Short mmCIF file of C-alpha atoms and ligand atoms in Angstrom, two decimals:
data_model
loop_
_atom_site.label_atom_id
_atom_site.label_comp_id
_atom_site.label_asym_id
_atom_site.label_seq_id
_atom_site.Cartn_x
_atom_site.Cartn_y
_atom_site.Cartn_z
CA MET A 1106 -52.96 53.18 -27.27
CA ASN A 1107 -53.48 54.00 -30.91
CA ASN A 1108 -54.44 51.62 -33.72
CA ASN A 1109 -53.61 53.98 -36.57
CA PRO A 1110 -50.85 52.88 -38.96
CA ILE A 1111 -47.14 53.71 -38.91
CA GLY A 1112 -46.02 55.61 -42.02
CA ILE A 1113 -42.65 55.04 -43.70
CA PHE A 1114 -41.23 56.86 -46.72
CA ASP A 1115 -38.11 56.75 -48.82
CA SER A 1116 -37.01 58.11 -52.19
CA GLY A 1117 -37.83 54.62 -53.38
CA LEU A 1118 -37.17 51.03 -52.44
CA GLY A 1119 -34.25 51.36 -50.02
CA GLY A 1120 -36.48 51.97 -47.00
CA LEU A 1121 -38.01 48.52 -47.49
CA SER A 1122 -34.95 47.22 -45.63
CA ILE A 1123 -35.96 49.47 -42.72
CA TRP A 1124 -39.65 48.47 -42.95
CA LYS A 1125 -38.60 44.83 -42.69
CA ASP A 1126 -36.63 45.44 -39.46
CA ILE A 1127 -39.46 47.49 -37.89
CA GLN A 1128 -42.14 45.05 -38.97
CA SER A 1129 -40.26 42.08 -37.53
CA LEU A 1130 -39.92 43.88 -34.17
CA LEU A 1131 -43.52 45.20 -34.20
CA PRO A 1132 -45.52 42.56 -36.09
CA ASN A 1133 -48.92 43.70 -34.80
CA GLU A 1134 -48.60 47.22 -36.20
CA GLU A 1135 -50.15 48.26 -39.53
CA PHE A 1136 -47.81 50.00 -42.02
CA TYR A 1137 -48.13 52.38 -44.96
CA TYR A 1138 -44.93 52.49 -47.00
CA LEU A 1139 -44.48 55.16 -49.66
CA ALA A 1140 -41.79 54.65 -52.32
CA ASP A 1141 -41.26 57.92 -54.19
CA SER A 1142 -39.26 56.07 -56.87
CA ARG A 1143 -40.32 58.47 -59.62
CA HIS A 1144 -38.19 61.15 -57.96
CA ALA A 1145 -35.22 58.94 -57.00
CA PRO A 1146 -32.40 59.52 -56.52
CA TYR A 1147 -32.85 62.23 -53.91
CA GLY A 1148 -29.13 62.18 -53.18
CA ASP A 1149 -28.20 64.35 -56.17
CA LYS A 1150 -30.93 66.96 -55.59
CA PRO A 1151 -30.47 70.35 -53.90
CA PRO A 1152 -31.49 70.50 -50.19
CA GLU A 1153 -34.61 72.61 -50.89
CA GLU A 1154 -35.89 70.01 -53.38
CA ILE A 1155 -35.24 67.17 -50.89
CA LEU A 1156 -37.22 69.16 -48.30
CA ARG A 1157 -40.11 69.79 -50.74
CA LEU A 1158 -40.37 66.07 -51.57
CA SER A 1159 -40.13 65.09 -47.89
CA ILE A 1160 -43.04 67.43 -47.06
CA LYS A 1161 -45.10 65.95 -49.90
CA ASN A 1162 -44.41 62.40 -48.68
CA THR A 1163 -45.24 63.34 -45.08
CA GLU A 1164 -48.58 64.83 -46.11
CA PHE A 1165 -49.43 61.72 -48.14
CA LEU A 1166 -48.91 59.59 -45.02
CA LEU A 1167 -50.73 62.01 -42.71
CA GLU A 1168 -53.74 61.92 -45.05
CA ARG A 1169 -53.80 58.19 -44.28
CA ASN A 1170 -53.84 58.92 -40.53
CA CYS A 1171 -50.35 57.71 -39.73
CA LYS A 1172 -49.56 58.12 -36.03
CA LEU A 1173 -45.79 58.18 -36.43
CA ILE A 1174 -43.56 58.62 -39.48
CA VAL A 1175 -40.26 56.90 -40.16
CA VAL A 1176 -38.09 58.82 -42.59
CA ALA A 1177 -36.39 55.70 -43.97
CA CYS A 1178 -33.89 57.70 -45.99
CA ASN A 1179 -30.59 59.16 -44.80
CA THR A 1180 -30.76 61.90 -47.43
CA ALA A 1181 -34.24 63.05 -46.37
CA THR A 1182 -33.40 62.74 -42.66
CA THR A 1183 -30.22 64.78 -42.86
CA ASN A 1184 -31.89 67.48 -44.98
CA ALA A 1185 -35.48 67.63 -43.75
CA ILE A 1186 -36.20 66.01 -40.38
CA ALA A 1187 -35.64 69.16 -38.32
CA TYR A 1188 -38.24 71.00 -40.43
CA LEU A 1189 -40.70 68.08 -40.28
CA ARG A 1190 -40.41 67.85 -36.48
CA ASP A 1191 -40.99 71.58 -36.15
CA ASN A 1192 -44.02 71.66 -38.42
CA TYR A 1193 -46.06 68.49 -37.83
CA ALA A 1194 -47.50 67.08 -34.61
CA VAL A 1195 -46.69 63.38 -35.10
CA PRO A 1196 -43.35 61.91 -33.92
CA PHE A 1197 -40.69 61.39 -36.62
CA ILE A 1198 -37.98 58.73 -36.52
CA GLY A 1199 -35.01 59.37 -38.78
CA ILE A 1200 -31.98 57.49 -39.97
CA GLU A 1201 -28.40 58.69 -40.11
CA PRO A 1202 -25.19 56.92 -41.10
CA ALA A 1203 -23.99 54.70 -38.21
CA ILE A 1204 -20.80 56.68 -37.59
CA LYS A 1205 -21.02 56.48 -33.80
CA PRO A 1206 -20.97 52.63 -33.50
CA ALA A 1207 -18.33 52.47 -36.25
CA ALA A 1208 -16.12 54.90 -34.31
CA LEU A 1209 -16.60 52.82 -31.15
CA HIS A 1210 -15.67 49.54 -32.86
CA THR A 1211 -12.78 50.51 -35.12
CA LYS A 1212 -9.36 49.16 -34.20
CA THR A 1213 -7.52 50.80 -37.08
CA GLY A 1214 -9.05 54.24 -36.35
CA LYS A 1215 -10.31 54.37 -39.93
CA VAL A 1216 -13.93 54.17 -41.00
CA GLY A 1217 -15.39 54.13 -44.50
CA VAL A 1218 -18.75 55.79 -45.17
CA LEU A 1219 -20.62 55.14 -48.41
CA ALA A 1220 -23.59 57.50 -48.80
CA THR A 1221 -25.28 59.92 -51.18
CA LYS A 1222 -24.01 63.37 -52.05
CA GLY A 1223 -27.01 64.89 -50.21
CA THR A 1224 -26.15 63.03 -46.98
CA LEU A 1225 -22.39 63.59 -47.06
CA GLY A 1226 -22.90 67.29 -47.85
CA SER A 1227 -25.44 67.90 -45.05
CA SER A 1228 -24.61 69.85 -41.92
CA LEU A 1229 -26.23 67.11 -39.77
CA PHE A 1230 -23.72 64.57 -41.13
CA HIS A 1231 -20.77 66.87 -40.34
CA HIS A 1232 -22.16 67.62 -36.91
CA THR A 1233 -22.56 63.87 -36.09
CA ALA A 1234 -19.08 63.08 -37.45
CA SER A 1235 -17.37 65.77 -35.39
CA ASN A 1236 -19.35 64.90 -32.23
CA HIS A 1237 -19.01 61.12 -32.36
CA ALA A 1238 -15.93 60.36 -34.43
CA ALA A 1239 -13.38 62.91 -33.24
CA GLY A 1240 -9.88 61.48 -33.78
CA ILE A 1241 -11.16 58.87 -36.26
CA THR A 1242 -10.29 59.15 -39.95
CA ILE A 1243 -13.41 58.99 -42.09
CA ILE A 1244 -12.97 57.99 -45.71
CA ASP A 1245 -16.24 58.97 -47.31
CA GLN A 1246 -17.43 58.16 -50.78
CA ILE A 1247 -20.49 59.24 -52.74
CA GLY A 1248 -22.19 56.14 -54.17
CA THR A 1249 -23.03 57.75 -57.53
CA GLY A 1250 -25.06 55.41 -59.72
CA LEU A 1251 -25.86 52.79 -57.07
CA VAL A 1252 -29.38 53.98 -56.18
CA PRO A 1253 -30.57 54.03 -59.85
CA LEU A 1254 -29.27 50.46 -60.31
CA ILE A 1255 -31.06 49.25 -57.16
CA GLU A 1256 -34.24 51.08 -58.22
CA ALA A 1257 -34.02 49.25 -61.56
CA GLY A 1258 -33.95 45.91 -59.71
CA GLU A 1259 -30.25 45.45 -60.54
CA ALA A 1260 -28.75 45.43 -57.06
CA THR A 1261 -26.71 42.31 -57.71
CA SER A 1262 -25.73 43.03 -61.33
CA GLU A 1263 -22.25 43.22 -62.79
CA ALA A 1264 -22.68 47.01 -63.12
CA SER A 1265 -23.34 47.30 -59.36
CA ARG A 1266 -20.33 45.08 -58.62
CA ALA A 1267 -18.04 47.24 -60.77
CA LEU A 1268 -19.19 50.46 -59.05
CA LEU A 1269 -18.78 48.96 -55.58
CA LEU A 1270 -15.28 47.78 -56.40
CA LYS A 1271 -14.37 51.28 -57.55
CA TYR A 1272 -15.83 52.91 -54.42
CA LEU A 1273 -14.53 50.43 -51.83
CA THR A 1274 -10.96 49.99 -53.08
CA PRO A 1275 -9.69 53.37 -51.76
CA MET A 1276 -11.31 52.64 -48.37
CA LEU A 1277 -9.66 49.23 -48.16
CA ASP A 1278 -6.32 50.65 -49.30
CA ALA A 1279 -6.57 53.26 -46.52
CA GLY A 1280 -6.99 50.49 -43.90
CA VAL A 1281 -10.62 50.87 -42.80
CA ASP A 1282 -12.03 48.03 -40.70
CA GLN A 1283 -15.62 49.42 -40.54
CA ILE A 1284 -17.77 50.34 -43.52
CA VAL A 1285 -20.94 52.30 -42.86
CA LEU A 1286 -23.78 51.91 -45.35
CA GLY A 1287 -25.13 55.44 -45.18
CA CYS A 1288 -28.05 54.97 -47.55
CA THR A 1289 -31.02 52.69 -46.96
CA HIS A 1290 -30.76 51.32 -50.49
CA TYR A 1291 -27.33 49.84 -49.86
CA PRO A 1292 -28.30 46.84 -47.66
CA PHE A 1293 -29.66 45.38 -50.93
CA LEU A 1294 -25.99 45.27 -52.05
CA MET A 1295 -25.05 42.86 -49.22
CA PRO A 1296 -24.78 39.78 -51.48
CA LEU A 1297 -22.14 41.65 -53.53
CA LEU A 1298 -20.45 43.19 -50.49
CA GLU A 1299 -20.02 39.76 -48.92
CA GLY A 1300 -18.09 38.66 -52.00
CA LEU A 1301 -16.01 41.83 -52.29
CA LEU A 1302 -14.95 42.54 -48.71
CA PRO A 1303 -12.35 40.67 -46.65
CA ASP A 1304 -13.74 38.88 -43.57
CA HIS A 1305 -12.31 41.31 -41.01
CA ILE A 1306 -14.36 44.24 -42.36
CA ASN A 1307 -17.48 45.02 -40.36
CA VAL A 1308 -20.42 46.41 -42.38
CA LEU A 1309 -22.87 48.60 -40.44
CA ASP A 1310 -26.38 49.73 -41.23
CA CYS A 1311 -29.00 51.22 -38.95
CA GLY A 1312 -32.12 49.17 -39.62
CA MET A 1313 -32.41 47.46 -36.24
CA ALA A 1314 -31.46 50.63 -34.35
CA VAL A 1315 -34.29 52.48 -36.13
CA ALA A 1316 -36.68 49.65 -35.31
CA ARG A 1317 -35.77 49.77 -31.60
CA GLN A 1318 -36.09 53.56 -31.55
CA THR A 1319 -39.55 53.26 -33.16
CA GLN A 1320 -40.56 50.77 -30.47
CA ARG A 1321 -39.24 53.07 -27.71
CA VAL A 1322 -41.15 56.10 -29.02
CA LEU A 1323 -44.40 54.13 -29.40
CA LEU A 1324 -44.10 52.95 -25.80
CA GLU A 1325 -43.13 56.34 -24.42
CA LYS A 1326 -46.00 58.12 -26.19
CA GLN A 1327 -48.44 55.25 -25.61
CA LEU A 1328 -49.05 54.92 -29.33
CA GLY A 1329 -48.73 51.12 -29.66
CA HIS A 1330 -51.32 48.95 -31.43
CA THR A 1331 -53.66 46.92 -29.23
CA SER A 1332 -54.06 44.01 -31.68
CA THR A 1333 -52.47 40.62 -31.09
CA GLU A 1334 -53.04 39.66 -34.75
CA PRO A 1335 -50.36 40.22 -37.44
CA GLY A 1336 -50.73 43.75 -38.89
CA LEU A 1337 -51.13 44.50 -42.60
CA SER A 1338 -48.50 46.33 -44.66
CA HIS A 1339 -49.62 48.49 -47.59
CA PHE A 1340 -47.01 49.58 -50.14
CA TYR A 1341 -47.48 52.48 -52.53
CA THR A 1342 -45.12 53.22 -55.39
CA ASN A 1343 -45.31 55.86 -58.11
CA LYS A 1344 -43.12 53.76 -60.43
CA SER A 1345 -42.98 49.97 -60.65
CA PRO A 1346 -45.06 47.63 -58.47
CA ASP A 1347 -43.23 44.69 -60.11
CA ILE A 1348 -39.81 45.84 -58.92
CA LEU A 1349 -41.18 46.65 -55.46
CA ASN A 1350 -42.59 43.11 -55.28
CA LYS A 1351 -39.25 41.71 -56.40
CA MET A 1352 -37.44 43.62 -53.62
CA LEU A 1353 -39.98 42.36 -51.07
CA GLY A 1354 -39.22 38.85 -52.33
CA GLN A 1355 -35.51 39.44 -51.60
CA LEU A 1356 -36.52 40.24 -48.03
CA ASN A 1357 -38.68 37.07 -47.88
CA ALA A 1358 -41.70 39.33 -47.41
CA SER A 1359 -44.88 40.24 -49.22
CA GLY A 1360 -47.71 42.75 -48.86
CA ASP A 1361 -50.40 44.72 -50.62
CA VAL A 1362 -48.55 46.65 -53.39
CA LYS A 1363 -50.30 49.43 -55.32
CA PHE A 1364 -49.31 51.92 -58.00
CA ILE A 1365 -50.20 55.52 -57.20
CA ASP A 1366 -49.83 58.52 -59.48
CA PHE A 1367 -47.98 60.73 -57.04
N1 DGL B 599 -32.41 55.70 -49.65
C1 DGL B 599 -32.02 57.01 -49.52
C2 DGL B 599 -30.94 57.26 -48.49
O1 DGL B 599 -30.92 56.60 -47.54
C3 DGL B 599 -31.97 57.90 -50.71
C4 DGL B 599 -31.10 57.57 -51.83
C5 DGL B 599 -31.38 58.52 -52.96
O2 DGL B 599 -32.54 58.64 -53.35
O3 DGL B 599 -30.40 59.10 -53.44
O4 DGL B 599 -30.14 58.13 -48.59
#
């Protein structure tokens, strides 16, 4: 057993949706969450820059003795997790667009994927799509502009609604019945998505799957916390503690939020 904290990082606030799912499954664990909002969005950056930032975030969490690291960012996972696994001793849990369950559930044979340029352009994404969605038509769309709006605390604004309408209309016109949210920021768009999408469309994200995988790895490696008390969650941001607090509020959660010059 190991009472050190679990580390989680994202380019910013999106990974809070993942933290919430992990924390609700593993309430006795302690968490360090790093929001690298100053460098968001990662999705438009070249792969070597995404890797450099992912290394920096990993070292920040390792300096705080994290026993396992969740890369709560599709863009960082698809571009950096292989390197991180090869170069650091702790286990890493990543997140990738939920193409496999979407391909299993679709009745129309058409799946929409909304994600960043960095994720859709990665070789890991193409590998997963050809392995798990052969014969399925994928209509992918880069969500340009969505991450900056969510980072500004404007996930449910008119500007976000207008962008979503523009991005989803071609998917709906093509007949998709599954829409994969391939960026951890996008679950914060659910209130808008519920209003924009017809009832028969299934929206998929990976939060609970990542939480269950984290639980499995802790068990397998005997890294679970021994406490029966609720664990603390510490949040670090290099941009706005106010917006981070606001996003936690949207998740009906709270924690110890600190600014860090990082
Ligand atoms: N939340 C991240 C993801 O899942 C990154 C978005 C970004 O910074 O562009 O892809």
